[in-house]
mmCIF file of C-alpha atoms in Angstrom:
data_model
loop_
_atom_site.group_PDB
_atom_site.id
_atom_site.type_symbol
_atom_site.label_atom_id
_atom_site.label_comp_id
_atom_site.label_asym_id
_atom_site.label_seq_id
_atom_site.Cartn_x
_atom_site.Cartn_y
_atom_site.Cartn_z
ATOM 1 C CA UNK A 78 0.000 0.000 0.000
ATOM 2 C CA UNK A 79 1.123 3.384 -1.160
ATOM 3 C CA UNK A 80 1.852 6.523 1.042
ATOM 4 C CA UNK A 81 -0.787 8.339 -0.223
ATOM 5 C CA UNK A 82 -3.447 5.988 0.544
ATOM 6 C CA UNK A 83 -2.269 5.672 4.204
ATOM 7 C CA UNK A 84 -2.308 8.972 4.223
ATOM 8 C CA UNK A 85 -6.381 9.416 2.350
ATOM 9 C CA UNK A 86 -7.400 7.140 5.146
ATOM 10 C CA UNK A 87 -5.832 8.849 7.872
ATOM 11 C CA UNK A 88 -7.850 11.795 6.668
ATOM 12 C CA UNK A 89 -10.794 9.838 6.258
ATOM 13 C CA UNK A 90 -10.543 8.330 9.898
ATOM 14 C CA UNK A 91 -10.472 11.919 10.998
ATOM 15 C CA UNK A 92 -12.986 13.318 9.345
ATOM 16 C CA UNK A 93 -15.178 10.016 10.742
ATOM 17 C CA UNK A 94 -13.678 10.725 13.538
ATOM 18 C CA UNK A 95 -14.933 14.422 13.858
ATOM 19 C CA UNK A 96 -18.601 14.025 12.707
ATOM 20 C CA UNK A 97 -18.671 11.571 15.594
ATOM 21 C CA UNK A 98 -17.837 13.901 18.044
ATOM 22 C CA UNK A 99 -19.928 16.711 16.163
ATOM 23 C CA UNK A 100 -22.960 14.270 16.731
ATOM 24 C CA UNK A 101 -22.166 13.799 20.515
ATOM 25 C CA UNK A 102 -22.251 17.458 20.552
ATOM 26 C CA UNK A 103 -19.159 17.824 23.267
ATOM 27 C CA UNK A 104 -15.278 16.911 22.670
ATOM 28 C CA UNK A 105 -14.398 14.966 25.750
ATOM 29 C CA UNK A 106 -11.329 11.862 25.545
ATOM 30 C CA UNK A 107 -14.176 9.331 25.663
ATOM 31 C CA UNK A 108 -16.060 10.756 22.418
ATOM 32 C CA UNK A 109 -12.852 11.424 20.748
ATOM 33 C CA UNK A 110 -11.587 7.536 21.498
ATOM 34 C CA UNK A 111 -14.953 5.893 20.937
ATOM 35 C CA UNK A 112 -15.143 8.094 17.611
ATOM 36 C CA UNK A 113 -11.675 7.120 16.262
ATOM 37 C CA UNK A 114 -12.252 3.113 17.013
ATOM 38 C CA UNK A 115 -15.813 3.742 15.122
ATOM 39 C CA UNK A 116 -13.814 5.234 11.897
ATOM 40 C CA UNK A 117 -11.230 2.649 11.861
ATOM 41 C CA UNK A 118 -13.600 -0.253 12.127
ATOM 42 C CA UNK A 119 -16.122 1.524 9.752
ATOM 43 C CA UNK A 120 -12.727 1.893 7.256
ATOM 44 C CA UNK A 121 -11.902 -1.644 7.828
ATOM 45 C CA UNK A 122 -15.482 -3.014 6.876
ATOM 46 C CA UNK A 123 -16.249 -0.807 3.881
ATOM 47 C CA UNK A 124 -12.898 0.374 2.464
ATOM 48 C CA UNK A 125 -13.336 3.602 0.679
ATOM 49 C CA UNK A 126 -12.296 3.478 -3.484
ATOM 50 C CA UNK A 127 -8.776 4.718 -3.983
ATOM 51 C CA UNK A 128 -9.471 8.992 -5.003
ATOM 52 C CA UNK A 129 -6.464 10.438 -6.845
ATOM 53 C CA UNK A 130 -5.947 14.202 -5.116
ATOM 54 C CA UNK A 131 -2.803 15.954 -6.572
ATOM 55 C CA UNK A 132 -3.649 19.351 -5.475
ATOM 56 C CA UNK A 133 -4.009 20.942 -1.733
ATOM 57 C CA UNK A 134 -6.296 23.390 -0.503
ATOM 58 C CA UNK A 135 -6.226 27.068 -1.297
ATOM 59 C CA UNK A 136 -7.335 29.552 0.908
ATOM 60 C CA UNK A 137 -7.526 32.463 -1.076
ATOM 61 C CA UNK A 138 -9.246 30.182 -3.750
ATOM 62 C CA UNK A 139 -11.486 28.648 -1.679
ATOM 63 C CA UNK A 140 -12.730 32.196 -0.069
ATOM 64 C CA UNK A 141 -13.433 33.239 -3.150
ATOM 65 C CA UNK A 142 -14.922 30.085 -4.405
ATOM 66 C CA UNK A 143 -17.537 29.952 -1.294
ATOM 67 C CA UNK A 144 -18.667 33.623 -1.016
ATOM 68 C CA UNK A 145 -19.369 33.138 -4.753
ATOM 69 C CA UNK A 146 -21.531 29.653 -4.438
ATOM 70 C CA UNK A 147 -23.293 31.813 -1.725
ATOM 71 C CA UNK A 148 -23.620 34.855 -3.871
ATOM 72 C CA UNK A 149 -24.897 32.050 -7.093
ATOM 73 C CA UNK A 150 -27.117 30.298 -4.475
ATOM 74 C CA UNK A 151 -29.323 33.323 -3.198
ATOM 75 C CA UNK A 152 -29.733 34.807 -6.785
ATOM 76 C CA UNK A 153 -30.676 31.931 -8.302
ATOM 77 C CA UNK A 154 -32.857 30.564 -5.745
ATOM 78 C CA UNK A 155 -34.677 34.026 -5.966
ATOM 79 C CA UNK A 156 -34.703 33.468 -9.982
ATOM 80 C CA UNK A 157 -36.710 30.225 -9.185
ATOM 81 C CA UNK A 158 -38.980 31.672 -6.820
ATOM 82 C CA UNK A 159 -39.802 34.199 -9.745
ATOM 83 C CA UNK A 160 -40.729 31.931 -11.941
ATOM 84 C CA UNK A 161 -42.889 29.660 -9.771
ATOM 85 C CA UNK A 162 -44.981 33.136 -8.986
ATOM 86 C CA UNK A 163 -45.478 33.916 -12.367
ATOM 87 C CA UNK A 164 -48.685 32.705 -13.731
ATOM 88 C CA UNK A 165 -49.405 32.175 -17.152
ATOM 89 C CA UNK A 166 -46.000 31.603 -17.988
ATOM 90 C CA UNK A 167 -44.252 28.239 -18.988
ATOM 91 C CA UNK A 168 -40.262 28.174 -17.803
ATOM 92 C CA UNK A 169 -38.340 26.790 -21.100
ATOM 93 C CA UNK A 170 -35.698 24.891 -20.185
ATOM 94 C CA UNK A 171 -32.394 23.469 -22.214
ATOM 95 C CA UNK A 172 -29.823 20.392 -21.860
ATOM 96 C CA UNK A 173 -26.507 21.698 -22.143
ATOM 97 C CA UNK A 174 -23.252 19.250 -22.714
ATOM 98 C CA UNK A 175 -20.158 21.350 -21.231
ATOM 99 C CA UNK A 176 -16.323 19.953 -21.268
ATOM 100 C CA UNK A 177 -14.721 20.331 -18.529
ATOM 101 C CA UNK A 178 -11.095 21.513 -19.288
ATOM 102 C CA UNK A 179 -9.551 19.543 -16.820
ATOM 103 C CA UNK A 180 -11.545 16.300 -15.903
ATOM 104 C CA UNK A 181 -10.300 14.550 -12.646
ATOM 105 C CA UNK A 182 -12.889 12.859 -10.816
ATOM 106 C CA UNK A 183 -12.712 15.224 -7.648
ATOM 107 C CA UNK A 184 -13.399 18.286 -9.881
ATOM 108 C CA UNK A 185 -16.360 16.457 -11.841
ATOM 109 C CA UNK A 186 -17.591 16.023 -8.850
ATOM 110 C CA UNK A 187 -17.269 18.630 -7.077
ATOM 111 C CA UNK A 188 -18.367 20.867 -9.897
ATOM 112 C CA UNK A 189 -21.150 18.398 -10.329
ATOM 113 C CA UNK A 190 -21.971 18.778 -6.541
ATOM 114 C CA UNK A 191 -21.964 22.866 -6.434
ATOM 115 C CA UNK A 192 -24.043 23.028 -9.855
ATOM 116 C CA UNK A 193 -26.660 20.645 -8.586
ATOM 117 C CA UNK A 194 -26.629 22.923 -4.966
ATOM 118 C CA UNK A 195 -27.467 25.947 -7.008
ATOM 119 C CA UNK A 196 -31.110 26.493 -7.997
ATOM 120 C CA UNK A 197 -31.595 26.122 -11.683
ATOM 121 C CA UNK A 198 -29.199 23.290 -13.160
ATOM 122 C CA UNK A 199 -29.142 20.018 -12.744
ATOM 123 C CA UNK A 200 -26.648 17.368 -13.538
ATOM 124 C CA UNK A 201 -29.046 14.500 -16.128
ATOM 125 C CA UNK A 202 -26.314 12.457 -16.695
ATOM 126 C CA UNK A 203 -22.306 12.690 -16.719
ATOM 127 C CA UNK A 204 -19.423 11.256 -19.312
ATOM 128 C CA UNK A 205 -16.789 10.496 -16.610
ATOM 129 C CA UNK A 206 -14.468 9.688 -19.605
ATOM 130 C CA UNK A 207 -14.498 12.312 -21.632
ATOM 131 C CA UNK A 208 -15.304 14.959 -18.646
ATOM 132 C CA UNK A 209 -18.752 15.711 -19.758
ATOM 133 C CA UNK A 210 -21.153 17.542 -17.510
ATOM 134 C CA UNK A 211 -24.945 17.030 -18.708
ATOM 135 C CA UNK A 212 -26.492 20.063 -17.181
ATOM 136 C CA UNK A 213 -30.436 20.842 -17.641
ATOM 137 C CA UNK A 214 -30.966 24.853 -16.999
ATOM 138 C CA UNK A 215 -34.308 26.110 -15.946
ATOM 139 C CA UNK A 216 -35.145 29.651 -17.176
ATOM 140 C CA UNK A 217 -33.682 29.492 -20.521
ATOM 141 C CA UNK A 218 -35.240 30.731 -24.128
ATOM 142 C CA UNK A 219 -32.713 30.586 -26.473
ATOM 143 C CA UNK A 220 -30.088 28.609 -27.539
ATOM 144 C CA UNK A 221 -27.746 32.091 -26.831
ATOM 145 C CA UNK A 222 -29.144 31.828 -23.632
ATOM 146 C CA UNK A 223 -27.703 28.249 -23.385
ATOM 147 C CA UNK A 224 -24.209 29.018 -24.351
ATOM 148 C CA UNK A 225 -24.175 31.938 -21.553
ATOM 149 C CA UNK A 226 -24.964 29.335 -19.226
ATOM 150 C CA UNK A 227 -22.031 26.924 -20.658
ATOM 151 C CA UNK A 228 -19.437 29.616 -20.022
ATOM 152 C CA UNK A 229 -20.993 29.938 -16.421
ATOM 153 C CA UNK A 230 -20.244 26.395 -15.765
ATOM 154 C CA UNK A 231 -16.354 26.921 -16.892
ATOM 155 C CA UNK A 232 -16.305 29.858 -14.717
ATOM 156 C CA UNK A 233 -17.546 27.375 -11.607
ATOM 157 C CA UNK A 234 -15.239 25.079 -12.982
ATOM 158 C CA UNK A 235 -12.109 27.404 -12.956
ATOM 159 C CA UNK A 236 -12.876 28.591 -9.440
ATOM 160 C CA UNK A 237 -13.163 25.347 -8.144
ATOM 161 C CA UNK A 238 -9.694 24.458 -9.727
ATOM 162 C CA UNK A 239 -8.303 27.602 -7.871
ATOM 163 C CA UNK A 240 -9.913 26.751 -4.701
ATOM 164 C CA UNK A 241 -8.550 22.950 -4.717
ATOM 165 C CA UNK A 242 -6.772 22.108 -7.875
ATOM 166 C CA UNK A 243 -3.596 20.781 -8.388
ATOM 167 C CA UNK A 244 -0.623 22.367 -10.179
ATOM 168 C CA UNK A 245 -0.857 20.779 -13.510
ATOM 169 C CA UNK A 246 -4.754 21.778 -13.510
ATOM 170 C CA UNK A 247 -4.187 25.273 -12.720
ATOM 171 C CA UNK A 248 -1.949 25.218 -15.713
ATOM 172 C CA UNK A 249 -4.329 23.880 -18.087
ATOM 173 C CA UNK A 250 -6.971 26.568 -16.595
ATOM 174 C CA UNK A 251 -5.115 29.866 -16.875
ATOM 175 C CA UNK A 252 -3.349 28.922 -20.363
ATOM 176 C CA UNK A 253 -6.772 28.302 -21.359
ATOM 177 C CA UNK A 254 -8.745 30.708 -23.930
ATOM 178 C CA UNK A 255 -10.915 32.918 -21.336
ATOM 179 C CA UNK A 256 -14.720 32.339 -21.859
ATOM 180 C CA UNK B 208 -27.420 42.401 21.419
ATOM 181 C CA UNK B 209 -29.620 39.193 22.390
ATOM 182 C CA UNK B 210 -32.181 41.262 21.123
ATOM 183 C CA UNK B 211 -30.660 42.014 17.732
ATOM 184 C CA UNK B 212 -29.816 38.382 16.912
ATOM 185 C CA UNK B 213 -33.524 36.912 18.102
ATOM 186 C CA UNK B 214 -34.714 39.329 15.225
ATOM 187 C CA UNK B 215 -32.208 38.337 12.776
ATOM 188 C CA UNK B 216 -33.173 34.723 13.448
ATOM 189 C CA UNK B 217 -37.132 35.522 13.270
ATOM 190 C CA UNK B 218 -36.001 36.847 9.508
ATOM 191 C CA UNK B 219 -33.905 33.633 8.824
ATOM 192 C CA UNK B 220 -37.340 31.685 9.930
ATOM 193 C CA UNK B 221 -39.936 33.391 8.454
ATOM 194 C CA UNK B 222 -37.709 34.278 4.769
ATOM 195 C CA UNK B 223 -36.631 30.537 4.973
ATOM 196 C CA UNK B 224 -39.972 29.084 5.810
ATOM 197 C CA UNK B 225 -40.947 31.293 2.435
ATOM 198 C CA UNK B 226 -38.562 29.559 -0.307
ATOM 199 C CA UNK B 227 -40.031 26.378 1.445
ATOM 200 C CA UNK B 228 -43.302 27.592 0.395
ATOM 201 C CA UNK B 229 -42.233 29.146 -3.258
ATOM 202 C CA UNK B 230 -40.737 25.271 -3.456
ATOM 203 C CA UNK B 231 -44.454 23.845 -3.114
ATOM 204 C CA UNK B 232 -46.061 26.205 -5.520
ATOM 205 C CA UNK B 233 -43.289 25.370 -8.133
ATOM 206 C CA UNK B 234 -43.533 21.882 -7.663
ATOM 207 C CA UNK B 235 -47.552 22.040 -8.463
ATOM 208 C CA UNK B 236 -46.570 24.577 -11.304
ATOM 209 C CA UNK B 237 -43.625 23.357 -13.448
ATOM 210 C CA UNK B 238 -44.333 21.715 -16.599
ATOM 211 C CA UNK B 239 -42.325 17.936 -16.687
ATOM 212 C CA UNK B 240 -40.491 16.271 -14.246
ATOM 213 C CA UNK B 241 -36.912 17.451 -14.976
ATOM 214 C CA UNK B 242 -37.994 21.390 -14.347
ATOM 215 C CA UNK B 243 -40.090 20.192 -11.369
ATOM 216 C CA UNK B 244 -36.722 18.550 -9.871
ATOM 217 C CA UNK B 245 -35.057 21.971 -9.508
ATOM 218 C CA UNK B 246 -37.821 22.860 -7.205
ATOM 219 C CA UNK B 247 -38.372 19.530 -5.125
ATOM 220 C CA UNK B 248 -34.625 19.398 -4.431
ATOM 221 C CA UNK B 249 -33.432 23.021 -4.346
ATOM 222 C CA UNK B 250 -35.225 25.939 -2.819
ATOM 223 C CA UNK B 251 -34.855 24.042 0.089
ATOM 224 C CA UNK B 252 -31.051 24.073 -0.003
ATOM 225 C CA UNK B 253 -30.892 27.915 0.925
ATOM 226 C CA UNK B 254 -34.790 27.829 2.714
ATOM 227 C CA UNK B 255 -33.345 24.883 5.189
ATOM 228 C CA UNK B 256 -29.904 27.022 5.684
ATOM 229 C CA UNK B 257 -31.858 29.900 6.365
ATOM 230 C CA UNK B 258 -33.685 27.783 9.176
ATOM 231 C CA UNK B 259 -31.110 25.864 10.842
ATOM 232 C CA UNK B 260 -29.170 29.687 10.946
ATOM 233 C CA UNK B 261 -32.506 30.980 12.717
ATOM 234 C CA UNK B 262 -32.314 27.862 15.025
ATOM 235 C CA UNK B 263 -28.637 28.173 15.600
ATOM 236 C CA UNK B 264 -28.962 32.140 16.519
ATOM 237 C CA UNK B 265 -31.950 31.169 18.472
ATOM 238 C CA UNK B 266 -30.445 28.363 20.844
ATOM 239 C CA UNK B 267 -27.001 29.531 20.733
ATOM 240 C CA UNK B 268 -25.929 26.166 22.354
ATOM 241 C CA UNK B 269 -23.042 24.585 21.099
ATOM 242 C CA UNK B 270 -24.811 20.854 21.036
ATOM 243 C CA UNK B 271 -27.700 22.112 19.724
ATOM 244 C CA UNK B 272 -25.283 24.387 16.956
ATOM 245 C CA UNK B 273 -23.009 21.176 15.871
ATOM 246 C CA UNK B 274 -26.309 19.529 15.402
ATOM 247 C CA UNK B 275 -27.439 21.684 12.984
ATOM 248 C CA UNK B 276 -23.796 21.779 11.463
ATOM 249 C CA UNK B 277 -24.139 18.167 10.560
ATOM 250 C CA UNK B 278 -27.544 18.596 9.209
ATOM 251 C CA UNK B 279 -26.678 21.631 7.004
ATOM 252 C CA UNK B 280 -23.662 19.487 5.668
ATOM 253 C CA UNK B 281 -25.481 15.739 5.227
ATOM 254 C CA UNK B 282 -28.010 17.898 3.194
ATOM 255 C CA UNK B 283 -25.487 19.938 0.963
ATOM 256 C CA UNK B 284 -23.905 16.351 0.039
ATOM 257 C CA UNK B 285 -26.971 13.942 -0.389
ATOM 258 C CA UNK B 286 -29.017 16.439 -2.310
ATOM 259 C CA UNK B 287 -27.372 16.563 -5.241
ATOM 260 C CA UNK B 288 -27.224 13.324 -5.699
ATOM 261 C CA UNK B 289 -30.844 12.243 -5.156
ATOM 262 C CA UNK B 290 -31.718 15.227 -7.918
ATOM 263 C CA UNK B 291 -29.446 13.562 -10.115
ATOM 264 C CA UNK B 292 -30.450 9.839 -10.248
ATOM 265 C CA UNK B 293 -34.139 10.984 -10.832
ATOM 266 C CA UNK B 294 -33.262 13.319 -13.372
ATOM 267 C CA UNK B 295 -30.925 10.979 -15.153
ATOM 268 C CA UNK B 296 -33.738 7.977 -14.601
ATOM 269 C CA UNK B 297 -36.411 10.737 -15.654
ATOM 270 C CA UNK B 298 -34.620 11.401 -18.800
ATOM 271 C CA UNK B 299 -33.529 7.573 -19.561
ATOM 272 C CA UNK B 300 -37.635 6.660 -19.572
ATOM 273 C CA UNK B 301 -38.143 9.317 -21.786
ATOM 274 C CA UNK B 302 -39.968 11.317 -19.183
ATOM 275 C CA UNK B 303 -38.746 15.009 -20.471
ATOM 276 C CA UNK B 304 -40.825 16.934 -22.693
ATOM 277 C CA UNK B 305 -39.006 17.337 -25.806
ATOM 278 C CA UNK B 306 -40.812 20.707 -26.774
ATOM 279 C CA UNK B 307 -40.348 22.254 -23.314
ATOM 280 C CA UNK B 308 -35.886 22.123 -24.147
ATOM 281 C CA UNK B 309 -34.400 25.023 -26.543
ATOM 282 C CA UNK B 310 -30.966 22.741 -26.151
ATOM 283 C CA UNK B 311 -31.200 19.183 -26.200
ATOM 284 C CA UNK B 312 -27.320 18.168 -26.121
ATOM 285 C CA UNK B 313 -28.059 15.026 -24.485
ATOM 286 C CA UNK B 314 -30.443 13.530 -27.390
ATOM 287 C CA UNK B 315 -27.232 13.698 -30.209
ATOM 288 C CA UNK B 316 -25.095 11.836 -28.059
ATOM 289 C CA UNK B 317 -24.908 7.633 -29.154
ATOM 290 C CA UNK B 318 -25.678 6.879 -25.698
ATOM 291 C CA UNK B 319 -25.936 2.650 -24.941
ATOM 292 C CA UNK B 320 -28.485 3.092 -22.619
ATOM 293 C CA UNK B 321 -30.906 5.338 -24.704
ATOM 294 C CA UNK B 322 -30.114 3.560 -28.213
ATOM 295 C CA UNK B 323 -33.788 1.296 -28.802
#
């Protein structure tokens, strides 16, 4: 067994470890013990799939990332409650395919994950192969309208890199054409 | 300053409790089952923040607040993925209404699973 995944699983027992304790609602030895023999016997039974993470965490990135998602999540969700109020109308709605410029599974899913959190997409299917995000947009008229919403994704995508990406992805990102 | 934040978290309850409510009246209103997805699953995501905030400025006690933590996150991760297998089922049984989608990106692609 590798480094890496010793070191994947020591995370994982951690994080176990810490919604324990989070559910107990108080850090005292005996949660904190109890927790950590819970993780490594709930790691032992069902091992967790090998995840290939390159990058590390960063802040700046990751600020910037999560006041946006909150920013995305309170306009759209009030774009949503605008059309459910307004009678008479029907809400068109498109299937986009978007690329993602630098498919690894953590940022397909994770860009996955915050597109289906914000009101108004929502992942139909996904290519894991070829990186392709299925996304079905509420709201939309046109097919202009659709390709607006296809450079929003690569936006998401390219903050998400920034916030957790690795250095090869953050290459591919800023050398590639701004959309 | 108790004062201040029991207000704040009436707003949090009452604007939360609202998207909750503009959530229902989408569901009845939206045309096919993919658009009425994006209001069973997501209002709710910023309607049930909004609450647990109200609750968490209300109690102010930390078991009570690392609760609501864990709710707020086990939401925010299992969401997504319950919207997505319907949709993707939804779509696969030929559920969405063609003349409701501008874009249909999905239909050009040779896909095993929707090849008859």
């Amino acid at each position: 067994m590798t480094r890496g995944r010793w070191r994947d699983r020591c995370v994982a027992a951690l994080g176990l470890t810490l919604i324990w304790v989070l559910l107990w609602g108080s850090f005292t030895p005996l949660t904190f013990i109890g927790g950590l023999l819970v993780a490594v016997v709930v790691l032992i039974v069902f091992p967790l799939p090998p995840v290939t993470y390159a990058g590390r965490i960063h802040p700046v990135g990751l600020l910037r990332f999560g006041l946006r998602f909150v920013y995305d999540l309170v306009i759209a969700s009030a774009q949503v409650v605008v059309l459910a109020f307004r009678f008479g109308h029907t809400p068109g709605s498109a299937i986009v395919a978007v690329s993602l410029r630098a498919p690894s599974d953590l940022g397909l899913t994770l860009t996955a994950e915050a597109l289906s959190l914000v009101p108004g997409s929502l992942i139909v299917d996904a290519d894991r192969e070829r990186g392709v995000l299925y996304v079905h947009v509420l709201g939309v008229s046109s097919a202009l309208e659709a390709d607006r919403f296809r450079g929003d994704v690569l936006d998401l995508e390219r903050r998400i890199i920034q916030a957790f990406g690795s250095a090869a992805e953050r290459r591919v990102i800023s050398s590639g054409a701004p959309s | 300053m108790n004062t201040v934040l029991d207000w704040i978290a009436y707003a949090c309850l009452v604007i939360g409790a609202l998207l909750s409510l503009s959530a229902g009246v989408a569901l009845m209103r939206f045309p096919d089952l993919l658009s009425r997805m994006h209001a069973a699953t997501k209002p709710q995501v910023l309607g049930l923040l909004l609450v647990l905030l109200g609750c968490a400025l209300r109690l102010r006690d930390a078991v009570d607040v690392t609760t609501l933590l864990l709710v707020a996150v086990f939401q925010m991760a299992t969401a997504p993925v319950a919207a997505h297998m319907i949709g993707r089922a939804a779509y696969r049984a030929g559920q969405a209404r063609a003349d409701l989608l501008v874009v249909d990106d999905l239909a050009d692609v040779a896909d095993p699973a929707n090849r008859r």
